[in-house]
Short mmCIF file of C-alpha atoms and ligand atoms in Angstrom, two decimals:
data_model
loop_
_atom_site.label_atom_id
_atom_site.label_comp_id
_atom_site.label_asym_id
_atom_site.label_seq_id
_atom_site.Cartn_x
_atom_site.Cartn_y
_atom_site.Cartn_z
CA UNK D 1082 195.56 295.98 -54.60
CA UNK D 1083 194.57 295.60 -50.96
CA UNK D 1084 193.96 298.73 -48.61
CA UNK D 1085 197.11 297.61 -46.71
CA UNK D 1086 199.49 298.34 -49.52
CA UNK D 1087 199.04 302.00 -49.42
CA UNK D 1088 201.09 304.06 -47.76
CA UNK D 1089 200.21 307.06 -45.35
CA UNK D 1090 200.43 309.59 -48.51
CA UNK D 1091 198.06 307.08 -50.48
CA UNK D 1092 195.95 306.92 -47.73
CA UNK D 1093 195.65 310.61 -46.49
CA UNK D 1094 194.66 311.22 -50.91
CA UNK D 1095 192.37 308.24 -50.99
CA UNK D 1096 190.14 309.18 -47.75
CA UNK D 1097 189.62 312.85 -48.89
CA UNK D 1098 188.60 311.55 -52.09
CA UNK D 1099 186.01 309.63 -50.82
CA UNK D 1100 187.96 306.23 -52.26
CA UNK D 1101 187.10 304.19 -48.57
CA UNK D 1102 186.30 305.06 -45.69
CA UNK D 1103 188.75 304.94 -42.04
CA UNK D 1104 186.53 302.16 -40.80
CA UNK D 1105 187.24 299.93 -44.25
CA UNK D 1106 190.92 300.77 -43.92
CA UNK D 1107 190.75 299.59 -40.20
CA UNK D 1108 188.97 296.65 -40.76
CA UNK D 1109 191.12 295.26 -43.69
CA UNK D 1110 194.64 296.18 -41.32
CA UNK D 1111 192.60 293.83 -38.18
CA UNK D 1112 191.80 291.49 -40.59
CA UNK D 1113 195.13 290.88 -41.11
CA UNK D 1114 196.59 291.10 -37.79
CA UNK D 1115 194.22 288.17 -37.04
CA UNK D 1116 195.62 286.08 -39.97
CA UNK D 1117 199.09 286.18 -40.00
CA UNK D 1118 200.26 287.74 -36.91
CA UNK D 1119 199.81 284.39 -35.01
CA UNK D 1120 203.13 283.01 -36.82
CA UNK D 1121 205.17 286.96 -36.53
CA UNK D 1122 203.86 287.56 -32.80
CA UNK D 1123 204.17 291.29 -33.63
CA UNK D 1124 201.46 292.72 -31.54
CA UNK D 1125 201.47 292.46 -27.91
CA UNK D 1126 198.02 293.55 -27.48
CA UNK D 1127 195.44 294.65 -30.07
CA UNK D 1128 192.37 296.72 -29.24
CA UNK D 1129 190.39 295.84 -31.93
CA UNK D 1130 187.38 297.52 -30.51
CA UNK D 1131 188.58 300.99 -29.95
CA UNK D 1132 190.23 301.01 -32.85
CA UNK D 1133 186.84 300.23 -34.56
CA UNK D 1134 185.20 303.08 -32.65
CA UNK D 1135 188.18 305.61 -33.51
CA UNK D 1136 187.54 304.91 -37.02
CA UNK D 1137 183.85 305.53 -37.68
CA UNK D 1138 184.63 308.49 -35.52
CA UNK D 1139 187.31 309.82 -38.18
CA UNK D 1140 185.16 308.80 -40.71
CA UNK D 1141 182.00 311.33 -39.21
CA UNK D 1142 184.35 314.03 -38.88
CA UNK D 1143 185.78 313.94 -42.66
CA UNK D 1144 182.20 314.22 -43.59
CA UNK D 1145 182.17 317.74 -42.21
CA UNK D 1146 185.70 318.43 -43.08
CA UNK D 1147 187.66 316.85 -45.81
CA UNK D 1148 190.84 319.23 -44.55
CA UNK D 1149 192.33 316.54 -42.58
CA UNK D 1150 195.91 316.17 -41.15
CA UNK D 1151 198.21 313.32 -42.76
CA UNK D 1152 197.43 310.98 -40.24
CA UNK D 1153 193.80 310.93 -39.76
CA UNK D 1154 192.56 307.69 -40.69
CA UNK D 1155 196.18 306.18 -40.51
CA UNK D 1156 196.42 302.78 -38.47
CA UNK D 1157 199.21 302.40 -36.69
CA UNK D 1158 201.05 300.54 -34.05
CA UNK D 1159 203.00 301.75 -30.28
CA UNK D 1160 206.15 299.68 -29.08
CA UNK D 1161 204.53 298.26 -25.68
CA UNK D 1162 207.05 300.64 -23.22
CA UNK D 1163 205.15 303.72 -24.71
CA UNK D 1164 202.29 304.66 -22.34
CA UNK D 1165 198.67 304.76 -24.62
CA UNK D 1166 195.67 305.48 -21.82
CA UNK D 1167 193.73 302.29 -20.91
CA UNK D 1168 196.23 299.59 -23.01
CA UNK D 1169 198.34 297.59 -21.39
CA UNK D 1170 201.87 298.78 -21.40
CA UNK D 1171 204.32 295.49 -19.90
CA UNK D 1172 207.63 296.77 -22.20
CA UNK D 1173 208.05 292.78 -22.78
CA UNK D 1174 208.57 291.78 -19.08
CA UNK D 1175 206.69 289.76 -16.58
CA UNK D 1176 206.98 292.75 -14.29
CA UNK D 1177 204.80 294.87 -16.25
CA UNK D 1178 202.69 292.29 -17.54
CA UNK D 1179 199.57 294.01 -15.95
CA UNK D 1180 200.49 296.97 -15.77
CA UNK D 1181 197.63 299.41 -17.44
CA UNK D 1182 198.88 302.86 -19.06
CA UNK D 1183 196.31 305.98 -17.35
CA UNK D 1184 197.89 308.87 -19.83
CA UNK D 1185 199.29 309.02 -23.13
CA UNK D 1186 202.70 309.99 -23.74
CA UNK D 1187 203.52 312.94 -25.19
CA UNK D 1188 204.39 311.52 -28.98
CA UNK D 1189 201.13 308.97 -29.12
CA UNK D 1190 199.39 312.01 -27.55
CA UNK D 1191 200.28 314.09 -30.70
CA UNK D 1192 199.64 311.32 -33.25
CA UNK D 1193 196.14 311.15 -31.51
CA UNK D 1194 195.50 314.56 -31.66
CA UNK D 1195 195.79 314.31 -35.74
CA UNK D 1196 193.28 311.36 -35.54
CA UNK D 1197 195.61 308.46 -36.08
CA UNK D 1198 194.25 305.05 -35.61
CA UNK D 1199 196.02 303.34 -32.74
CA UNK D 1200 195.96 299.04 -33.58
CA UNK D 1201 197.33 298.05 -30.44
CA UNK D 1202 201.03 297.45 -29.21
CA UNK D 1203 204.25 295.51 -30.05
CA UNK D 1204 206.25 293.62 -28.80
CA UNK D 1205 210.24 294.08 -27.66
CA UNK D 1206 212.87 293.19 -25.81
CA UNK D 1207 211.78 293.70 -22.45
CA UNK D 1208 212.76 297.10 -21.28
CA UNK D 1209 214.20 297.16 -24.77
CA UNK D 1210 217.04 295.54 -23.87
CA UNK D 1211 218.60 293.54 -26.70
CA UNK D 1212 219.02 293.38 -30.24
CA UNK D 1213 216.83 290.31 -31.79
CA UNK D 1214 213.29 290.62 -29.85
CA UNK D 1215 213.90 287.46 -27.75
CA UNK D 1216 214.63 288.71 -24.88
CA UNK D 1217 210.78 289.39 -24.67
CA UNK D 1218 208.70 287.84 -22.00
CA UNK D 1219 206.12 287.21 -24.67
CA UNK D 1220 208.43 285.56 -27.08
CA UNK D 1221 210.03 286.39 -30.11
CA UNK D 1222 208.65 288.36 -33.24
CA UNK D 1223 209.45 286.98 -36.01
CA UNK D 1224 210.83 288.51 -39.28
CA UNK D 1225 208.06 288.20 -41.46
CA UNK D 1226 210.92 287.58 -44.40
CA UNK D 1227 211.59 284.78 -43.40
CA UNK D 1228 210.19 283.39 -40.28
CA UNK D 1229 213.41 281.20 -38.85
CA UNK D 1230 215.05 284.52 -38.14
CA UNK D 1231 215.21 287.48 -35.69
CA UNK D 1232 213.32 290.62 -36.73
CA UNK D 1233 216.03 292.53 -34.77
CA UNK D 1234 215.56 294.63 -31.77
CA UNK D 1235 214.62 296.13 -29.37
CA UNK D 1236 211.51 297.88 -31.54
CA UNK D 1237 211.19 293.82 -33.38
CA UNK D 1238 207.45 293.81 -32.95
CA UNK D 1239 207.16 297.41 -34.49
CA UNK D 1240 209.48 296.94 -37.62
CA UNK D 1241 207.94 293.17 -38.22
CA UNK D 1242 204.51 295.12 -38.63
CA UNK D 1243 205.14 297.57 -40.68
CA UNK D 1244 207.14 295.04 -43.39
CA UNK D 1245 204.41 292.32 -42.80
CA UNK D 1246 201.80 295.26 -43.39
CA UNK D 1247 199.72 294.74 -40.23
CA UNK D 1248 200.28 298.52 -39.78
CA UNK D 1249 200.79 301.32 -41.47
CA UNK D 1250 203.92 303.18 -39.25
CA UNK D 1251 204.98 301.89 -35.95
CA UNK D 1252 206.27 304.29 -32.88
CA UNK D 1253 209.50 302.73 -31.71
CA UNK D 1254 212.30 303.56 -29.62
CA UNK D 1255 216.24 303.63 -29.70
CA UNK D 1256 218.83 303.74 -27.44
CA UNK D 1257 221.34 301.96 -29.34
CA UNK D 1258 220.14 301.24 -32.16
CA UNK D 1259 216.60 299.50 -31.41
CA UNK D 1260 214.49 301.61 -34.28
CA UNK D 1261 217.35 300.99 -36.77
CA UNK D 1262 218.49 297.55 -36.22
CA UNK D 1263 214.83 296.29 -36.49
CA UNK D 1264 214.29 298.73 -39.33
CA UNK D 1265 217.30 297.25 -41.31
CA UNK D 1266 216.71 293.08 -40.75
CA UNK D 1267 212.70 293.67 -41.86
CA UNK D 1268 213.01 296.04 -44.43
CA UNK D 1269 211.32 298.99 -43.24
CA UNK D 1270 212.83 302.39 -42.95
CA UNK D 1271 213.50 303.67 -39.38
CA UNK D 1272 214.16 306.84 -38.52
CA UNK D 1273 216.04 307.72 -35.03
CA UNK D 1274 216.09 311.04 -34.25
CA UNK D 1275 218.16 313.57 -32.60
CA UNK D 1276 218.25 313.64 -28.74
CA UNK D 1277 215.72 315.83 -27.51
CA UNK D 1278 213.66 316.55 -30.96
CA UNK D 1279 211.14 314.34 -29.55
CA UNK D 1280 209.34 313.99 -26.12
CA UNK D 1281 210.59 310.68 -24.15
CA UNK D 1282 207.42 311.53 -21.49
CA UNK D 1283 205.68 307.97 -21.01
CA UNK D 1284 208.52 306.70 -22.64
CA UNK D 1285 209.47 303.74 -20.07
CA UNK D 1286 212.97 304.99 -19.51
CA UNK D 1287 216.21 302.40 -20.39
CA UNK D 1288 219.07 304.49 -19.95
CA UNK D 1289 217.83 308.52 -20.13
CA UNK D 1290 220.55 310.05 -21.79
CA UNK D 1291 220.31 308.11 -24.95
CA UNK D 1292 216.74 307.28 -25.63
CA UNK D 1293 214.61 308.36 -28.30
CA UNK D 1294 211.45 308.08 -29.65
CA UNK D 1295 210.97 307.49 -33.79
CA UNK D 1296 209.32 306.06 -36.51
CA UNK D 1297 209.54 302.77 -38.37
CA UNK D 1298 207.44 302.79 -41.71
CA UNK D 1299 207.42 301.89 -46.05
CA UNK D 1300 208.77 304.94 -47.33
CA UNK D 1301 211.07 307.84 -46.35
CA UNK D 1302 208.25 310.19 -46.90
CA UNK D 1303 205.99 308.15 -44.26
CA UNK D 1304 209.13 307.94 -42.08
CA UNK D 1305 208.85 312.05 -42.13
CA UNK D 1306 205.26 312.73 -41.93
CA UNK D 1307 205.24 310.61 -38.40
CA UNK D 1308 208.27 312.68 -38.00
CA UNK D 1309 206.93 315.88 -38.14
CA UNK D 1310 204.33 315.37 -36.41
CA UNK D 1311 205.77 313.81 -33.05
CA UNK D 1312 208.96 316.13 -32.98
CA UNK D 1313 209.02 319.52 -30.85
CA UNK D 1314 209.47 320.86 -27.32
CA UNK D 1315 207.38 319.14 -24.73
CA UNK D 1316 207.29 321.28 -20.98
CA UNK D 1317 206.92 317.05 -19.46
CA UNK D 1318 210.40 316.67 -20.89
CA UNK D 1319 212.88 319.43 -19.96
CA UNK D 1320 215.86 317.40 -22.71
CA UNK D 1321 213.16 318.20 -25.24
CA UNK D 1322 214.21 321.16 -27.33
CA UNK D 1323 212.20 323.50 -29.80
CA UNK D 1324 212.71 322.12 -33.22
CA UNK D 1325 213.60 324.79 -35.92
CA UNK D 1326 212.96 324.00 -39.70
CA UNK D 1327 215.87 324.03 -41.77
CA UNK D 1328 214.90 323.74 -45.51
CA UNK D 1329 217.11 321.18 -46.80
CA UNK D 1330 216.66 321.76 -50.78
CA UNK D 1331 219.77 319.91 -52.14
CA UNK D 1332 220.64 317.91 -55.47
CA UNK D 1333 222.41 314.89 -54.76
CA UNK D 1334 225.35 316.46 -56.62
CA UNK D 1335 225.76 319.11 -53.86
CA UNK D 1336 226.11 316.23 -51.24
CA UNK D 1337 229.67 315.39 -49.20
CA UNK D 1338 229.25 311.78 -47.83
CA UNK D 1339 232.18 310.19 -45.61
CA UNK D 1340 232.58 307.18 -45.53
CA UNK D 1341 234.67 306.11 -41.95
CA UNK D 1342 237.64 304.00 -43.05
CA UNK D 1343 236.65 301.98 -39.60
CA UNK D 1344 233.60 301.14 -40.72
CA UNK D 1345 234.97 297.95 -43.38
CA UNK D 1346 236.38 295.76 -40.84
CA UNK D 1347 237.15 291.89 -40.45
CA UNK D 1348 234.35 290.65 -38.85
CA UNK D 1349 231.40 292.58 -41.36
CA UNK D 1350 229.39 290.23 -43.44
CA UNK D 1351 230.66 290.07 -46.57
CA UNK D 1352 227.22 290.65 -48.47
CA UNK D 1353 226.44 293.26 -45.93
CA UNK D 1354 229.48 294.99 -46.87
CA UNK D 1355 228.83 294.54 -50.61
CA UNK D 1356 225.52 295.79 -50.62
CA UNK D 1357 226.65 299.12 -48.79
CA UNK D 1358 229.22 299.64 -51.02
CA UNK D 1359 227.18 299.17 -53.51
CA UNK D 1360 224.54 301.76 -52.45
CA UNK D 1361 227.61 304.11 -51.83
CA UNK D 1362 228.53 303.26 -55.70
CA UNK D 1363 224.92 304.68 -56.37
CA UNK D 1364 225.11 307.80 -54.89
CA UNK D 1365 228.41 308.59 -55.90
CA UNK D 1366 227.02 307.52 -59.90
CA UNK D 1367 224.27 309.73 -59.43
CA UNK D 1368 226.82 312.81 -59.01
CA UNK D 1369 227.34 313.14 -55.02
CA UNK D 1370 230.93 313.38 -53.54
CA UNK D 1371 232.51 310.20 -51.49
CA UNK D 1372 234.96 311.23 -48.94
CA UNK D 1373 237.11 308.46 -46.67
CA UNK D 1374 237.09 309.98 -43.10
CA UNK D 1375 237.87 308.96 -39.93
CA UNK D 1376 236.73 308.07 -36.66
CA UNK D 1377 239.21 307.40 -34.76
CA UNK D 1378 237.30 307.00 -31.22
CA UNK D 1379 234.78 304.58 -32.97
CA UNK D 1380 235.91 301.46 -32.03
CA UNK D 1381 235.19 301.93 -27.98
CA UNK D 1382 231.88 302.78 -28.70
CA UNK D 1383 230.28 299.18 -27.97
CA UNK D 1384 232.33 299.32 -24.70
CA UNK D 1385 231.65 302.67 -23.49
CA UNK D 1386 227.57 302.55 -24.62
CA UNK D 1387 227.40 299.26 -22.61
CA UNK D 1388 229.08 300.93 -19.34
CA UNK D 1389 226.45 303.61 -20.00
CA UNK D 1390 223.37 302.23 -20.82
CA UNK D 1391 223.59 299.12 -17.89
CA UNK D 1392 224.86 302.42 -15.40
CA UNK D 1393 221.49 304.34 -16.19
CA UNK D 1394 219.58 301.29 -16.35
CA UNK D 1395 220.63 300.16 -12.71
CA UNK D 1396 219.09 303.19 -11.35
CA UNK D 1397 215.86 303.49 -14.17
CA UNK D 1398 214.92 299.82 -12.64
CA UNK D 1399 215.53 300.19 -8.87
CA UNK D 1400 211.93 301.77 -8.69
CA UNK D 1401 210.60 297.83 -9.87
CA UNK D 1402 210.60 296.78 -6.37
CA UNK D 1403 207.56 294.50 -5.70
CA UNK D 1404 206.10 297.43 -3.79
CA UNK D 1405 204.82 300.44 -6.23
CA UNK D 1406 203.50 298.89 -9.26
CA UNK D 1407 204.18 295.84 -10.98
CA UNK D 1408 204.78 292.01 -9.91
CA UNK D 1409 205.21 291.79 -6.06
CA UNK D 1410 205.94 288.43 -4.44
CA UNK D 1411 204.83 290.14 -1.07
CA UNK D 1412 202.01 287.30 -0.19
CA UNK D 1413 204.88 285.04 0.05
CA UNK D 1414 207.74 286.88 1.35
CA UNK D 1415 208.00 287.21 5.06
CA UNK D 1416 209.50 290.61 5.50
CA UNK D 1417 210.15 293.55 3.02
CA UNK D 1418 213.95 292.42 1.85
CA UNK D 1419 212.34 289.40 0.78
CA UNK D 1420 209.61 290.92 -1.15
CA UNK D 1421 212.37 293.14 -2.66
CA UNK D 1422 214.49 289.94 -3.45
CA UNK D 1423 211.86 287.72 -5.10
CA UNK D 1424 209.79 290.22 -7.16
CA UNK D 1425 212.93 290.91 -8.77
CA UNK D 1426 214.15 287.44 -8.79
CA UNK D 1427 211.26 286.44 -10.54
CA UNK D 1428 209.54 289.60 -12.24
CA UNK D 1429 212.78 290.56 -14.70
CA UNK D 1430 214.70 288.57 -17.31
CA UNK D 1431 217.98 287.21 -17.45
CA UNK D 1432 219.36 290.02 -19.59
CA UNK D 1433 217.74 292.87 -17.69
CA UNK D 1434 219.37 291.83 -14.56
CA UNK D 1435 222.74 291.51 -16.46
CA UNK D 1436 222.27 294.95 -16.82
CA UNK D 1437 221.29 296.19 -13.59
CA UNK D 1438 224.47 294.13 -11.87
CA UNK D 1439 227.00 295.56 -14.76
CA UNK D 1440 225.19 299.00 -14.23
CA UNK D 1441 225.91 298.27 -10.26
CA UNK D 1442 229.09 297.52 -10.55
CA UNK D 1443 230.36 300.17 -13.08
CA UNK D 1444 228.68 303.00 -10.33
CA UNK D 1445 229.97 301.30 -7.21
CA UNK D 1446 232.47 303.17 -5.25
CA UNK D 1447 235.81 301.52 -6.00
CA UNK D 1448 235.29 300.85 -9.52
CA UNK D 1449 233.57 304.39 -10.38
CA UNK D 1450 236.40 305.52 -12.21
CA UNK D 1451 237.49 302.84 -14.15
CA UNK D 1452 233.98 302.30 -15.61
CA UNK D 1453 231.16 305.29 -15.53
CA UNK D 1454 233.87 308.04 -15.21
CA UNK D 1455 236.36 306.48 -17.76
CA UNK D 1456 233.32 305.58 -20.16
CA UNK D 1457 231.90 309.33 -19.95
CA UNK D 1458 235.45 310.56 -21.12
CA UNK D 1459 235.47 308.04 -24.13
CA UNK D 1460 231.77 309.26 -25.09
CA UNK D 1461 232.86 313.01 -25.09
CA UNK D 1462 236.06 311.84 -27.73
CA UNK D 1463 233.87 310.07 -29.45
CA UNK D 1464 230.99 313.26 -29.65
CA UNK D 1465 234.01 315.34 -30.85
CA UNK D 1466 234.93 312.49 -33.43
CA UNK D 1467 231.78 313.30 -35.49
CA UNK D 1468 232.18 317.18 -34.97
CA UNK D 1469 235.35 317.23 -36.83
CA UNK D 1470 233.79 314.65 -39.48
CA UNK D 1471 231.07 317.23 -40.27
CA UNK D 1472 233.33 319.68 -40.70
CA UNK D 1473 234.26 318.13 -43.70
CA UNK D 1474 230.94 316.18 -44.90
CA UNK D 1475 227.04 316.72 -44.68
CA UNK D 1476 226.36 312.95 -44.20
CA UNK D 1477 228.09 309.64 -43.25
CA UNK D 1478 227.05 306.59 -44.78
CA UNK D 1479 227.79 303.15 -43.75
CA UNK D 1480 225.94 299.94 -42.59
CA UNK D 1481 223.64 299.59 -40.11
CA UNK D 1482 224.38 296.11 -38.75
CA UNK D 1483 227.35 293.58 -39.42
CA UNK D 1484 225.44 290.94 -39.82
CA UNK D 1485 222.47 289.68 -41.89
CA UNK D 1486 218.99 288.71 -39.88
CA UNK D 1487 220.73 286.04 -37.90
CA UNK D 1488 218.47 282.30 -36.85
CA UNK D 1489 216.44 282.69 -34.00
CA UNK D 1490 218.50 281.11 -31.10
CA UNK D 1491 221.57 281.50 -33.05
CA UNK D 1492 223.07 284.58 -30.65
CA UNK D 1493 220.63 284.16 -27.61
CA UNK D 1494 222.90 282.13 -25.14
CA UNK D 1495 226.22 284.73 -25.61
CA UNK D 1496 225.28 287.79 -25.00
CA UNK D 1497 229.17 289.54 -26.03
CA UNK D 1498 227.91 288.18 -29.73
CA UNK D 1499 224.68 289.61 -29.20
CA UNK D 1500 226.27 293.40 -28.45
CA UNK D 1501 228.49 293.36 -30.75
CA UNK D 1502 225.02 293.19 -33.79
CA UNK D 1503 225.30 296.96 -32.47
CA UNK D 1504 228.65 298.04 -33.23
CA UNK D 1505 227.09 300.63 -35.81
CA UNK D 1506 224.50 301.91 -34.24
CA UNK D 1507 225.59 302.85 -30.57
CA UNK D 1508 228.13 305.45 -31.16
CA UNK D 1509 224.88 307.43 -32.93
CA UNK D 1510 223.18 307.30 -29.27
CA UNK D 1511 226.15 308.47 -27.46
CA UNK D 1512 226.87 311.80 -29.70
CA UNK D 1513 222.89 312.27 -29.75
CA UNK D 1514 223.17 312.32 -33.45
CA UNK D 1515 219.83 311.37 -35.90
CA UNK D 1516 220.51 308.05 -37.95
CA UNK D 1517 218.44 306.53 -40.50
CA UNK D 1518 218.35 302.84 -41.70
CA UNK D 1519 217.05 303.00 -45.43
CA UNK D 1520 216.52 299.13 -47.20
CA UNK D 1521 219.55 298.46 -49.38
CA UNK D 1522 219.73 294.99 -50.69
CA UNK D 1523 217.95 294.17 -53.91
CA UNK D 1524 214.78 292.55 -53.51
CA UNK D 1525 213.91 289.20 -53.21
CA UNK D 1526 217.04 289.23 -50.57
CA UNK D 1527 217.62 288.86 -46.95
CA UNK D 1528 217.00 292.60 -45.55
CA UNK D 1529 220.41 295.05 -45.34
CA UNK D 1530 220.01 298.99 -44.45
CA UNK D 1531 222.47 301.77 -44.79
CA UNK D 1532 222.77 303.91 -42.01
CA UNK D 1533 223.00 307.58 -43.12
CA UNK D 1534 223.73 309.56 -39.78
CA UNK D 1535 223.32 313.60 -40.02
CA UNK D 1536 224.68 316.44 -37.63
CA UNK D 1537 221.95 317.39 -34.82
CA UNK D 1538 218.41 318.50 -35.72
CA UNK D 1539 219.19 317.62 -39.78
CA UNK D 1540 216.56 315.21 -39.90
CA UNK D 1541 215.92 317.09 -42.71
CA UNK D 1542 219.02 316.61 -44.82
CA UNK D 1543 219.36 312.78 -43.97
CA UNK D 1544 215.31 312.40 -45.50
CA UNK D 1545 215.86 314.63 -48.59
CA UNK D 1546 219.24 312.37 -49.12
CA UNK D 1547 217.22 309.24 -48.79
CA UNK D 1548 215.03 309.98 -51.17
CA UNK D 1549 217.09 310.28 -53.90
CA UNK D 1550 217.91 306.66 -53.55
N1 LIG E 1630 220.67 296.49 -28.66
C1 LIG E 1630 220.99 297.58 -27.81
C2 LIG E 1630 220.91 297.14 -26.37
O1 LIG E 1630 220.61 296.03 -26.14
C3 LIG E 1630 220.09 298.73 -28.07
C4 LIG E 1630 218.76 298.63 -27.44
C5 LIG E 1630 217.91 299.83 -27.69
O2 LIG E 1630 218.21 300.67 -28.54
N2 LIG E 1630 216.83 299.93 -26.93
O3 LIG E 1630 221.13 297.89 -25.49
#
């Protein structure tokens, strides 16, 4: 057994013990980055160096003080649109390709601060923006699975390094779905939390009123360890909210699941839908109750997130102009439009400026109504959709993607069949609800996660329910 097979519990045991040191741990996880991330391009940037330095640091300080937090030592990994002082921060774009980061945001501040071992960052979609990883301006990452398909997105690069175990957790981030999706197509379990439970400051904003920052790791006890530590009210981020506690002590026979009749549709892969029915089957074997409910509001969701997310995003990118920070064509443009015009042209991707013209165009006077206003009213029904549901039932179970780990190139050049990988996991953004995407599919298999979403700020519940799987 290898240092890179332990997880953060194993590892947090095995440095107070004295069984290796931070520095061997470190070593072994660069080690392997060097080897076999050339054919996953998970990393972005690695900073081999400080990472070095960090860890014979941790290692002095456990000599004075074995009572170390659960992530000293741990080496882990930021999605590349998460600000880490000095490292590059380009959020998969050409725009930001040299940019450098000069503060930490609040969550890899906080993982820091417990001595965590930062390995470098990964790659996404740029601006996270997309669902397989290849919209990045760095190329795709790879699922380490198998290597001729998508590691999902946005967060690919995060969720391909934790299953290919060049790191031990990953920081990634979800707006509609970008911890999860990832999480489910590599295997890893990926935890999206409730709006506001954690800081989104240095968090390169998408579309504001649905993004969140979470964890992608091996184990549902990892996933809540990062958790716990990143979570809480943050005075850079006034949607950040004081997190209470609730103790969730449950037996799985105490647990209502629903099940949303909309959820088994034509369309869902039929071994996807097998294998979540199957894990379903488990729970309700090992004594919990299955309830059919319904969502009746569900199936706008794709439509009204997309309305949303390209609206906020039209106005999140305006401030990539040529002029502040980032690519500028200004040597060759003769007047200010023109700089304007061709750092844009040339700095963003296809699918980013999709975005900011369907953003444009849903905001612009005329069309207000029809789009923004009418897709605000549709998020609201669908918010009150999952009130009523957990009226009835703690949890809802279902699947996180339709679709298997598709072929690279398979979904690239039509982008409708691209959005709709997300029908599962958008609706979670709009109500603001925490989601988790737990490995399903027997081993040896393609990748599959079930989604188990909770009511706000029962992080708790959703873990505790995970683990009796
Ligand atoms: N795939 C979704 C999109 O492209 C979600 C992205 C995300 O969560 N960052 O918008």
């Amino acid at each position: 057994m290898s240092l890179v097979d332990l997880n953060i519990k194993q590892i947090h045991s095995g440095l107070k013990k004295k069984d290796f040191s931070a520095f061997e741990i470190c070593q072994e996880y660069l080690g392997r980055i060097k080897s076999k991330d050339k054919e996953i391009s998970s990393f972005i940037t690695v900073d081999e160096e400080a990472a070095l330095n960090k860890a014979k640091q941790a290692d002095e300080l456990i000599a004075k003080n074995s009572d170390i937090p659960f992530l000293f030592g741990v080496p882990c990994a930021i999605k590349d649109n998460m600000m880490v002082e000095g490292l590059k921060c380009s959020a998969g774009s050409k725009m930001l390709e040299n940019y450098y980061s000069f503060y930490d945001a609040t969550a890899v501040k906080k993982i820091k601060n417990e001595n965590a071992i930062i390995l470098g960052k990964t790659n996404l979609d740029e601006f996270a923006m997309g669902s397989s990883t290849e919209n990045s301006f760095f190329g795709p990452t790879k699922n380490p699975v198998d290597l001729d398909r998508v590691s999902g997105g946005s967060s690919g690069g995060s969720a391909a390094a934790v299953s290919a175990k060049l790191s031990a957790f990953t920081l990634g981030s979800d707006t509609g779905g970008s911890i999860r999706l990832p999480a489910s197509f590599c295997g890893a379990v990926g935890l999206k939390p409730t709006y506001g439970s954690v800081s989104r400051y240095g968090l390169i904003a998408f579309a504001s009123s649905l993004d969140q920052i979470g964890p992608i790791a091996r184990t549902v006890d990892d996933v809540k360890i990062v958790f716990d530590s990143i979570k809480g009210k943050d005075s850079l981020d006034s949607t950040s909210l004081d997190y209470k506690e609730d103790s969730f002590d449950f037996s799985v026979s105490e647990l209502k699941i629903g099940v949303p009749k909309e959820y088994f549709v034509k369309g869902i892969d039929p071994e996807v839908e097998k294998a979540i029915k199957n894990a379903i089957k488990k729970y309700e074997n090992m004594g919990a109750k299955i309830e059919e409910i319904s969502l009746p509001h569900i199936k706008h969701s794709l439509a009204c997130y997309y309305i949303i997310c390209c609206s906020e995003a039209s106005a999140n990118m305006a401030r990539y102009d040529g002029i502040r920070y980032g690519y500028s064509e200004n040597q060759k443009s003769k007047n200010l439009l023109e700089t304007y015009l061709y750092s844009r042209e040339n700095g963003l991707g296809e699918e980013v400026k999709r975005r900011i013209m369907i953003g444009t165009y849903s905001l612009s006077s005329g069309y207000y109504d029809d789009y923004y206003l009418k897709a605000q009213k549709i998020r609201t029904l669908i918010v009150n959709d999952f009130k009523k549901a957990f009226e009835k039932v703690d949890l809802i179970f279902g699947p996180v993607s339709p679709f298997l780990p598709f072929r690279i190139g398979e979904k690239i050049e039509d982008p409708l069949s691209m959005y709709l990988v997300d029908m599962y996991t958008v609706s979670v953004n709009l109500a603001g609800l925490p989601a988790l995407s737990l490995p399903c599919n027997d081993p040896g298999k393609l990748p599959i996660g079930l989604q188990i979403i909770g009511k706000p700020f029962e992080e708790g519940k959703i873990l505790k329910a995970a683990s009796f799987y």
